[in-house]
Every structure is written in C-alpha cells, then in structure tokens.
Tab-separated table of C-alpha atoms and ligand atoms in Angstrom:
chain	number	residue	atom	x	y	z
A	9	MET	CA	97.838	130.494	105.827
A	10	THR	CA	100.474	133.179	105.298
A	11	LEU	CA	102.868	132.783	102.350
A	12	GLU	CA	105.800	131.788	104.535
A	13	GLN	CA	104.022	129.162	106.111
A	14	ARG	CA	103.079	127.524	102.739
A	15	SER	CA	106.843	126.791	101.775
A	16	LEU	CA	106.527	127.461	98.120
A	17	PRO	CA	108.674	126.362	95.460
A	18	ASP	CA	110.747	129.420	94.090
A	19	PRO	CA	109.732	130.109	90.473
A	20	LEU	CA	113.030	132.031	89.962
A	21	LEU	CA	115.019	129.123	91.343
A	22	GLY	CA	116.537	126.866	88.504
A	23	SER	CA	116.506	123.126	88.798
A	24	ASP	CA	120.498	123.539	89.076
A	25	GLY	CA	119.823	125.656	92.051
A	26	ARG	CA	120.962	128.725	90.460
A	27	LYS	CA	118.933	131.866	90.578
A	28	VAL	CA	117.257	133.415	87.730
A	29	THR	CA	118.230	137.067	87.375
A	30	THR	CA	117.695	137.982	83.808
A	31	GLU	CA	114.775	138.024	81.621
A	32	GLU	CA	116.829	135.762	79.170
A	33	GLN	CA	117.633	133.081	81.741
A	34	TRP	CA	113.590	132.926	82.439
A	35	ARG	CA	112.762	132.672	78.810
A	36	SER	CA	115.132	130.154	77.423
A	37	VAL	CA	115.546	127.922	80.742
A	38	ARG	CA	113.495	128.196	83.767
A	39	ARG	CA	109.845	128.878	81.978
A	40	PRO	CA	110.313	125.913	79.481
A	41	ASP	CA	111.419	124.092	82.617
A	42	ILE	CA	108.287	124.848	84.571
A	43	LEU	CA	106.011	124.477	81.440
A	44	ARG	CA	107.360	120.958	81.388
A	45	LEU	CA	106.500	120.287	84.949
A	46	PHE	CA	102.910	121.243	84.628
A	47	ARG	CA	102.452	119.046	81.581
A	48	ASP	CA	104.122	116.335	82.976
A	49	TYR	CA	102.421	116.490	86.303
A	50	VAL	CA	99.221	118.491	85.990
A	51	TYR	CA	97.411	118.874	82.770
A	52	GLY	CA	99.141	116.567	80.590
A	53	ARG	CA	100.941	116.554	77.186
A	54	GLU	CA	98.787	117.716	74.431
A	55	PRO	CA	99.905	115.686	71.116
A	56	VAL	CA	99.503	118.345	68.730
A	57	GLY	CA	99.712	122.091	68.596
A	58	ARG	CA	98.203	123.361	65.474
A	59	PRO	CA	97.028	120.870	63.305
A	60	GLU	CA	98.363	120.440	59.628
A	61	HIS	CA	94.753	120.097	58.571
A	62	ILE	CA	92.833	123.094	59.998
A	63	GLY	CA	90.437	125.503	58.197
A	64	PHE	CA	88.364	128.386	58.833
A	65	HIS	CA	84.697	129.087	57.679
A	66	VAL	CA	82.780	131.945	58.179
A	67	GLU	CA	79.290	130.776	58.051
A	68	LYS	CA	77.542	133.496	58.348
A	69	GLU	CA	78.036	137.473	58.938
A	70	ASP	CA	75.285	139.783	59.890
A	71	GLY	CA	74.145	143.197	61.877
A	72	PHE	CA	73.121	142.809	65.081
A	73	MET	CA	72.286	144.715	68.585
A	74	GLU	CA	70.519	147.323	66.480
A	75	GLY	CA	73.570	148.212	64.308
A	76	ALA	CA	76.090	148.523	67.076
A	77	ALA	CA	77.655	144.814	66.218
A	78	ILE	CA	78.440	142.653	63.719
A	79	ARG	CA	78.011	138.842	64.073
A	80	LYS	CA	80.069	136.266	62.844
A	81	ARG	CA	79.975	132.530	62.996
A	82	VAL	CA	82.867	130.857	62.259
A	83	GLU	CA	83.056	127.287	62.061
A	84	ILE	CA	86.879	125.864	62.942
A	85	ARG	CA	87.583	122.416	61.404
A	86	PHE	CA	90.738	120.154	62.005
A	87	GLU	CA	91.348	116.518	61.269
A	88	GLY	CA	93.805	114.202	63.249
A	89	PRO	CA	94.483	110.533	62.656
A	90	GLY	CA	91.353	109.640	64.591
A	91	GLY	CA	89.009	111.412	62.053
A	92	ALA	CA	87.511	115.089	61.483
A	93	GLY	CA	86.225	117.478	63.999
A	94	ALA	CA	84.988	120.884	64.290
A	95	PHE	CA	83.728	123.835	66.744
A	96	ARG	CA	82.017	127.123	66.432
A	97	LEU	CA	83.273	130.421	67.126
A	98	LEU	CA	80.356	133.089	67.889
A	99	LEU	CA	81.883	136.875	67.471
A	100	PHE	CA	80.253	139.920	67.990
A	101	LEU	CA	82.275	142.979	66.757
A	102	PRO	CA	81.814	146.569	67.951
A	103	ALA	CA	80.502	147.929	64.367
A	104	LYS	CA	81.552	151.407	64.638
A	105	ALA	CA	85.039	150.843	66.472
A	106	ALA	CA	88.171	151.482	64.330
A	107	LYS	CA	89.218	148.211	63.152
A	108	PRO	CA	91.104	146.258	64.032
A	109	VAL	CA	89.822	145.755	67.555
A	110	PRO	CA	90.790	143.853	70.706
A	111	VAL	CA	88.807	140.773	71.644
A	112	PHE	CA	87.660	138.973	74.884
A	113	LEU	CA	87.549	135.190	74.011
A	114	LEU	CA	85.319	133.332	76.575
A	115	ILE	CA	85.993	129.658	77.449
A	116	ASN	CA	82.373	128.906	77.966
A	117	ASN	CA	81.443	126.142	80.288
A	118	ARG	CA	77.920	127.237	80.873
A	119	GLY	CA	76.135	125.754	77.920
A	120	ARG	CA	74.091	127.296	75.082
A	121	ALA	CA	71.709	129.621	77.230
A	122	VAL	CA	74.605	132.201	78.319
A	123	ALA	CA	75.995	132.130	74.455
A	124	ASP	CA	72.499	132.700	72.524
A	125	ALA	CA	73.584	134.121	69.344
A	126	GLU	CA	70.292	135.918	69.009
A	127	ARG	CA	70.679	137.379	72.358
A	128	ALA	CA	66.895	136.977	73.199
A	129	SER	CA	68.379	137.205	76.564
A	130	SER	CA	71.202	138.950	77.422
A	131	SER	CA	73.561	136.922	80.161
A	132	PRO	CA	75.794	138.725	82.639
A	133	PHE	CA	77.980	135.687	82.525
A	134	TRP	CA	78.683	136.822	78.839
A	135	PRO	CA	77.685	140.414	78.551
A	136	ALA	CA	78.365	140.830	74.661
A	137	GLU	CA	76.416	144.092	74.635
A	138	LEU	CA	78.671	145.564	77.387
A	139	ILE	CA	81.878	144.297	75.973
A	140	VAL	CA	80.969	145.683	72.245
A	141	SER	CA	79.958	149.070	73.829
A	142	ARG	CA	83.393	149.305	75.317
A	143	GLY	CA	85.260	148.904	71.982
A	144	TYR	CA	86.044	145.201	72.352
A	145	ALA	CA	84.866	142.293	70.052
A	146	ALA	CA	83.291	139.698	72.205
A	147	ALA	CA	83.960	136.080	71.146
A	148	LEU	CA	83.087	132.617	72.525
A	149	PHE	CA	83.000	129.145	72.000
A	150	HIS	CA	81.555	126.086	74.106
A	151	THR	CA	83.885	123.494	75.677
A	152	GLU	CA	81.657	120.858	75.014
A	153	GLU	CA	82.219	120.969	71.289
A	154	LEU	CA	85.801	120.214	72.078
A	155	ASP	CA	85.407	117.665	74.441
A	156	PRO	CA	82.190	116.692	76.679
A	157	ASP	CA	83.065	116.881	80.432
A	158	ARG	CA	82.275	113.528	81.261
A	159	ASP	CA	84.923	110.680	82.198
A	160	ASP	CA	84.498	108.414	79.254
A	161	GLY	CA	87.822	106.904	78.994
A	162	PHE	CA	89.013	109.824	76.744
A	163	ALA	CA	87.078	108.069	73.452
A	164	ASP	CA	85.160	111.313	72.569
A	165	GLY	CA	86.142	115.146	71.577
A	166	VAL	CA	89.568	115.836	70.589
A	167	HIS	CA	91.527	112.968	72.563
A	168	GLY	CA	89.784	110.430	70.257
A	169	LEU	CA	90.735	112.460	67.090
A	170	PHE	CA	94.496	112.914	67.991
A	171	ASP	CA	95.735	110.292	70.744
A	172	PRO	CA	97.423	107.624	69.370
A	173	VAL	CA	95.650	104.427	69.608
A	174	GLU	CA	97.809	102.464	71.661
A	175	LYS	CA	96.850	101.540	75.187
A	176	PRO	CA	97.441	102.046	77.746
A	177	ARG	CA	97.315	105.757	77.656
A	178	SER	CA	100.354	107.448	78.916
A	179	PRO	CA	100.018	108.644	82.832
A	180	HIS	CA	101.072	112.159	81.298
A	181	ALA	CA	98.599	112.190	78.482
A	182	TRP	CA	96.520	115.412	78.261
A	183	GLY	CA	93.301	115.514	79.922
A	184	THR	CA	90.126	117.625	79.622
A	185	ILE	CA	91.154	120.773	80.951
A	186	ALA	CA	94.235	120.619	78.461
A	187	ALA	CA	91.664	119.657	75.459
A	188	TRP	CA	89.704	122.926	76.019
A	189	ALA	CA	92.861	125.113	76.073
A	190	TRP	CA	94.002	123.571	72.854
A	191	GLY	CA	90.435	124.827	71.717
A	192	ALA	CA	91.478	128.125	72.771
A	193	CYS	CA	94.318	128.276	70.862
A	194	ARG	CA	92.816	127.155	67.681
A	195	ALA	CA	90.594	129.926	68.118
A	196	MET	CA	93.437	132.190	68.350
A	197	ASP	CA	94.715	130.382	64.994
A	198	TYR	CA	91.483	131.967	63.569
A	199	LEU	CA	91.779	135.172	65.156
A	200	GLU	CA	94.915	135.791	63.628
A	201	THR	CA	93.346	135.881	60.154
A	202	ASP	CA	90.570	137.962	60.960
A	203	PRO	CA	91.440	141.505	59.583
A	204	ASP	CA	89.052	143.126	62.085
A	205	ILE	CA	90.936	141.685	64.988
A	206	ASP	CA	94.024	142.874	66.524
A	207	PRO	CA	95.867	139.505	67.432
A	208	ARG	CA	98.260	141.210	69.593
A	209	ARG	CA	95.266	142.424	72.004
A	210	VAL	CA	93.595	138.955	72.410
A	211	ALA	CA	92.430	138.182	76.248
A	212	VAL	CA	91.320	134.767	77.068
A	213	VAL	CA	88.861	134.503	79.987
A	214	GLY	CA	87.121	131.746	81.829
A	215	HIS	CA	85.339	130.879	85.137
A	216	SER	CA	85.774	127.932	87.268
A	217	ARG	CA	86.756	124.974	85.141
A	218	GLY	CA	86.991	127.645	82.523
A	219	GLY	CA	89.117	129.707	84.503
A	220	LYS	CA	91.879	126.825	85.165
A	221	THR	CA	91.658	126.330	81.252
A	222	ALA	CA	92.343	130.196	80.402
A	223	LEU	CA	95.204	129.793	82.632
A	224	TRP	CA	96.323	126.784	80.838
A	225	ALA	CA	95.774	128.230	77.539
A	226	GLY	CA	97.686	131.297	78.506
A	227	ALA	CA	100.557	129.012	79.848
A	228	ILE	CA	100.910	127.026	76.598
A	229	ASP	CA	100.347	130.010	74.128
A	230	PRO	CA	102.223	133.338	74.466
A	231	ARG	CA	100.168	134.665	71.728
A	232	PHE	CA	97.395	135.616	74.427
A	233	ALA	CA	98.034	139.106	75.468
A	234	MET	CA	95.900	138.839	78.327
A	235	VAL	CA	94.483	136.209	80.791
A	236	VAL	CA	91.582	136.260	83.279
A	237	SER	CA	90.988	133.882	85.993
A	238	ASN	CA	87.528	134.094	87.605
A	239	ASN	CA	86.771	131.800	90.596
A	240	SER	CA	89.226	129.315	89.200
A	241	GLY	CA	90.265	127.909	92.728
A	242	CYS	CA	91.832	124.389	93.180
A	243	THR	CA	94.583	123.771	90.071
A	244	GLY	CA	93.665	127.172	88.826
A	245	ALA	CA	94.995	130.278	90.378
A	246	ALA	CA	94.628	129.222	93.998
A	247	LEU	CA	97.774	127.721	95.541
A	248	SER	CA	97.511	123.999	96.421
A	249	ARG	CA	99.771	124.159	99.478
A	250	GLY	CA	97.888	125.281	102.503
A	251	LYS	CA	94.435	125.756	100.437
A	252	ARG	CA	91.217	125.436	102.196
A	253	GLY	CA	88.207	124.083	100.567
A	254	GLU	CA	88.671	122.006	97.435
A	255	THR	CA	91.740	119.968	97.389
A	256	ILE	CA	93.812	117.807	94.927
A	257	ARG	CA	92.055	114.775	96.259
A	258	ASP	CA	88.835	116.246	95.845
A	259	ILE	CA	89.279	117.468	92.562
A	260	ASN	CA	90.876	114.245	91.385
A	261	ALA	CA	87.977	112.253	92.483
A	262	ARG	CA	85.111	114.354	91.140
A	263	PHE	CA	86.579	115.066	88.009
A	264	PRO	CA	89.141	112.189	87.220
A	265	HIS	CA	89.326	113.202	83.308
A	266	TRP	CA	90.342	116.716	83.971
A	267	PHE	CA	94.162	116.312	84.427
A	268	CYS	CA	96.857	113.991	83.479
A	269	GLU	CA	96.784	110.285	85.545
A	270	THR	CA	100.160	111.509	87.249
A	271	TYR	CA	98.450	114.205	88.995
A	272	LYS	CA	96.498	111.546	91.131
A	273	SER	CA	99.309	110.615	92.802
A	274	PHE	CA	99.574	113.730	94.392
A	275	ASP	CA	96.641	113.282	96.153
A	276	GLY	CA	97.180	114.136	100.049
A	277	ARG	CA	100.780	115.261	98.688
A	278	GLU	CA	100.404	118.662	97.370
A	279	ASN	CA	103.836	119.595	99.469
A	280	GLU	CA	105.517	117.106	97.064
A	281	LEU	CA	104.422	118.325	93.787
A	282	PRO	CA	107.573	119.893	92.327
A	283	VAL	CA	105.249	123.030	91.332
A	284	ASP	CA	102.399	124.950	92.836
A	285	GLN	CA	99.875	127.076	90.873
A	286	HIS	CA	101.873	130.627	91.537
A	287	MET	CA	104.225	128.964	89.070
A	288	LEU	CA	101.157	128.594	86.648
A	289	LEU	CA	100.412	132.218	86.799
A	290	SER	CA	104.097	133.043	86.678
A	291	LEU	CA	103.985	131.711	82.815
A	292	ILE	CA	101.673	134.282	81.895
A	293	ALA	CA	104.594	137.258	82.699
A	294	PRO	CA	105.280	139.652	81.381
A	295	ARG	CA	101.501	139.645	79.742
A	296	ALA	CA	98.595	140.720	81.354
A	297	LEU	CA	97.011	138.698	84.280
A	298	TYR	CA	93.683	139.271	86.177
A	299	VAL	CA	92.683	137.025	88.890
A	300	SER	CA	89.063	137.356	90.376
A	301	SER	CA	87.451	135.766	93.681
A	302	ALA	CA	84.328	135.951	95.131
A	303	THR	CA	83.698	136.146	99.056
A	304	GLU	CA	81.274	133.335	99.490
A	305	ASP	CA	83.481	131.083	97.195
A	306	LEU	CA	85.320	129.240	99.902
A	307	TRP	CA	85.491	126.031	97.956
A	308	ALA	CA	87.789	127.965	95.542
A	309	ASP	CA	89.419	129.909	98.547
A	310	PRO	CA	90.147	133.336	97.498
A	311	GLU	CA	93.045	134.029	100.228
A	312	SER	CA	94.764	131.153	98.170
A	313	GLU	CA	93.809	132.606	94.926
A	314	PHE	CA	95.090	136.238	96.043
A	315	LEU	CA	98.587	134.877	97.620
A	316	SER	CA	99.267	132.798	94.401
A	317	LEU	CA	99.096	136.085	92.543
A	318	ILE	CA	101.551	137.608	95.161
A	319	ALA	CA	103.857	134.872	94.825
A	320	ALA	CA	104.072	134.971	91.091
A	321	GLU	CA	104.842	138.746	91.279
A	322	PRO	CA	108.653	138.245	91.585
A	323	VAL	CA	108.726	137.056	88.028
A	324	TYR	CA	106.679	140.139	86.714
A	325	ARG	CA	109.402	142.176	88.542
A	326	LEU	CA	111.986	140.416	86.663
A	327	PHE	CA	110.318	142.238	83.780
A	328	GLY	CA	110.193	145.647	85.257
A	329	SER	CA	106.591	145.225	85.990
A	330	GLU	CA	105.397	146.166	89.073
A	331	GLY	CA	103.013	144.303	91.359
A	332	LEU	CA	99.633	144.841	93.028
A	333	GLY	CA	101.251	147.189	95.597
A	334	THR	CA	99.592	145.261	98.442
A	335	ALA	CA	100.324	141.940	99.971
A	336	SER	CA	97.042	141.994	101.977
A	337	LEU	CA	93.735	140.956	100.546
A	338	PRO	CA	91.738	144.079	99.375
A	339	PRO	CA	88.175	145.037	100.601
A	340	ALA	CA	85.413	143.575	98.579
A	341	ASP	CA	84.464	144.860	95.278
A	342	THR	CA	87.863	147.133	95.117
A	343	PRO	CA	89.942	146.133	92.327
A	344	VAL	CA	93.550	146.559	92.617
A	345	PHE	CA	95.651	147.338	89.359
A	346	GLY	CA	99.361	146.789	88.843
A	347	SER	CA	100.947	147.211	85.359
A	348	GLY	CA	100.760	143.654	84.503
A	349	VAL	CA	98.626	142.165	87.075
A	350	GLY	CA	95.215	142.871	88.446
A	351	TYR	CA	92.774	141.574	91.286
A	352	HIS	CA	89.341	141.700	92.858
A	353	ILE	CA	86.941	139.819	95.255
A	354	ARG	CA	83.387	140.524	94.441
A	355	THR	CA	80.778	140.129	97.013
A	356	GLY	CA	78.795	137.097	96.626
A	357	LYS	CA	78.902	133.653	95.684
A	358	HIS	CA	80.873	131.441	92.802
A	359	ASP	CA	79.729	132.894	89.519
A	360	MET	CA	80.829	135.655	87.015
A	361	GLY	CA	78.693	138.720	86.435
A	362	LEU	CA	78.786	142.118	85.152
A	363	SER	CA	80.615	143.833	88.024
A	364	ASP	CA	83.536	141.281	87.293
A	365	TRP	CA	83.394	142.053	83.572
A	366	ARG	CA	83.487	145.721	84.276
A	367	HIS	CA	86.751	145.439	86.242
A	368	PHE	CA	88.392	142.986	83.510
A	369	ILE	CA	87.389	145.656	80.606
A	370	ASP	CA	88.910	148.495	82.948
A	371	PHE	CA	92.384	146.432	83.441
A	372	ALA	CA	92.274	145.697	79.662
A	373	ASP	CA	91.969	149.418	78.771
A	374	ARG	CA	95.295	149.965	80.673
A	375	ALA	CA	97.101	146.701	80.092
A	376	MET	CA	96.411	146.025	76.346
A	377	ARG	CA	96.743	149.377	74.894
A	378	ALA	CA	96.957	149.423	71.157
A	379	GLN	CA	100.520	149.978	69.944
B	4	GTR	C1	83.385	123.148	91.311
B	4	GTR	C2	84.645	122.427	91.283
B	4	GTR	C3	85.722	123.473	90.862
B	4	GTR	C4	85.265	124.153	89.725
B	4	GTR	C5	83.959	124.402	89.644
B	4	GTR	C6	83.104	124.794	88.048
B	4	GTR	O1	82.132	122.460	91.960
B	4	GTR	O2	84.782	121.495	92.547
B	4	GTR	O3	86.934	122.806	90.602
B	4	GTR	O4	85.713	123.988	88.669
B	4	GTR	O5	82.931	123.363	90.197
B	4	GTR	O6	83.585	124.623	87.265
B	4	GTR	O7	82.112	125.235	88.281
C-alpha cells in the first residue's frame, strides 16, 4: 500500500489546525503534543524519570580482548516507593582510542548468551569486538533485569518499585516496553558520569521488541544522539495504517503487557489512532535515526518500516536535514544514508547480525562525528 493510500496524520499539522513551519514551533508545541499522545495511547506514562535515589557502582574494570578493550561492569542501583532495584551495564571500551569515545548501547532482549562478559563465543547479535575495533565503546544491559517479559499484572520489575499502589491501574500507565526504555535512560545517566565516554555521542540500538524500545527511549530522552531500530515492526518503526503481517490486535493479544491498556481499544481501529509510527520516528529529529529491515521478515513488514521513515522526513527537513533521497525501497543489502536518516533491508530473516552492525557503524561515523 502506498503512503497516499494510508491517509496518515500529518506530523507537522498542529492540533489547532495550524501548520508547523519553524523549529521553534516544533520544539515547543507540536513535539510535546505528539509525545503526550504516544504516552497516553501507546507506551504509557512512566511515573518517574531519573529517580531521586540512584547510584552507580563500577564493580570491576579489567583489560580484555588481548589488550584491545577495557571491560567494565557497572551496577546501577535505584530506589522507589516499592523498594530497591538494580541492573547491570556491561561495557567494552576501545583501549587505544583517544577518550572520550562514542558508544553503542544495546537493549538486549536475547538473554545472557549474546552478552557473555567473557566473550567465550563472540555473538553476531552483539559484535563487541567489531564495535571496539571501529573506535566505539560497546555497552549492553538485559531487559529482563528491568522488567521480566511476562504478563504478571505489573507486580515485578520496575513497575512494582515505582507504580503507586492504588488499584485499579491507570489505563495510561506504562507497559513493559516503556520500563525497558526507562532502563536505557538510566544507563544514559551512568554514561554521562563516565569520563571515558562522550555523552553527546550515544547511539541506542535494539532489535525487534528491543527496537521498539530503542525508538521509545530516543523519543523520551533527547540525550541519545542516535537511534537504531532493527526489525522493530509493529508499534516500532512500521506504520500501523495499511500494515501487513502483525497488527495492533495481534501484538496486544500475544504481548498484553507491552503497551498501556488504552492501546487495546485500538485493536482493529488503527485508522482512528491519533498517531501513527512515523510520528514516533519524527520525535527523534533532528538526531540521527537508522531503520533496518530484513527481506523475509514479513511479520514486521519491511515496506511499512521504510515508508514510515519516508513519512517522518518532512520533520527532518524542517531542521535543514536531507532525507534518504529516494521514496522507493532500495535493493537488498544496499544502505542509503541521508544526513539525519539511514536505511537498509538485509537479505534474510528476522534477526540482527554482522552486516547490520557494519551499516550502523558506517552511518554513525557520518552522523555522530566528534564536535
Ligand atoms: C515477534 C513479535 C514482534 C517482535 C518480535 C521479537 O514475534 O510479534 O512484535 O517484537 O517477536 O521481539 O522478537
């Protein structure tokens, strides 16, 4: 389905019916409006930003990768009305690069195997060796440590620590994707304190449910200079209107804890949502945004991911940034880079691997240059 046939809401048309024509109008009026809509209707409202009680503890720091990297393990601890919590950040820094270095922060939804701190087997899903060899730090945290990925009535994880105890829960309260995104922001809180890291060059990366999370983290936290969404599909990068494969009804049925309760009232009614996902992408502007798809990932719907990026470009243009320079899906394995946005579609299935990472790093080399 073409973009025209999808009848998308216009990100640059204010709720008062007036067209946004300046960066200032976007920043002070339209952007906060769109962010509020996504909080109310889709991802839910997080009850707290940076908690009053938060601390960082570097548990261990040692040489690694035959001297090519410094490995740090950091514990991020916090307290809320429901008690204390913590999660760990694993960080490999390029030992020889001039500091501070830029960093790729992966929201890891694939469990311990890909993140083995000993690198007993290096994983294509998180190729820390490649990232470090290109002069970037590789950081990662596990989504499960913020909130286990199960529908438990929001008792465990950070929901249990920060949600008010009153029941029933608000239909706008945060879901699990928002809890993981909140974790990415707390990882950013730590990165800002690490003298080896350049906090103005942090790219947040996620695959699939992690990709939805990376986009939401980039939307709520402008400290992320770059966002990478890999195969994020439904309620990630892909447009909901006219989408093939997974729909809002499908995702809410299989993962009832990912989004706020209100989102369920849009099952089968994507055309009535006041937002569509190109508006989520537009919240990243003018910062760097990279979207990647895979040819066999029809459940995510590559065309709807690509067209979503195209539909977000007018907001990038408002900031004087060029778009991709093409409105049609590029050939497989051929990345297209604009100044603010980049895209590729990889041959293969729903996954993230070395070739994806090479393109992310190439794009970051251009889009996140040291100032
Ligand atoms: C799929 C799901 C997607 C995506 C993915 C994943 O089965 O339907 O929305 O999030 O799983 O995270 O691997």
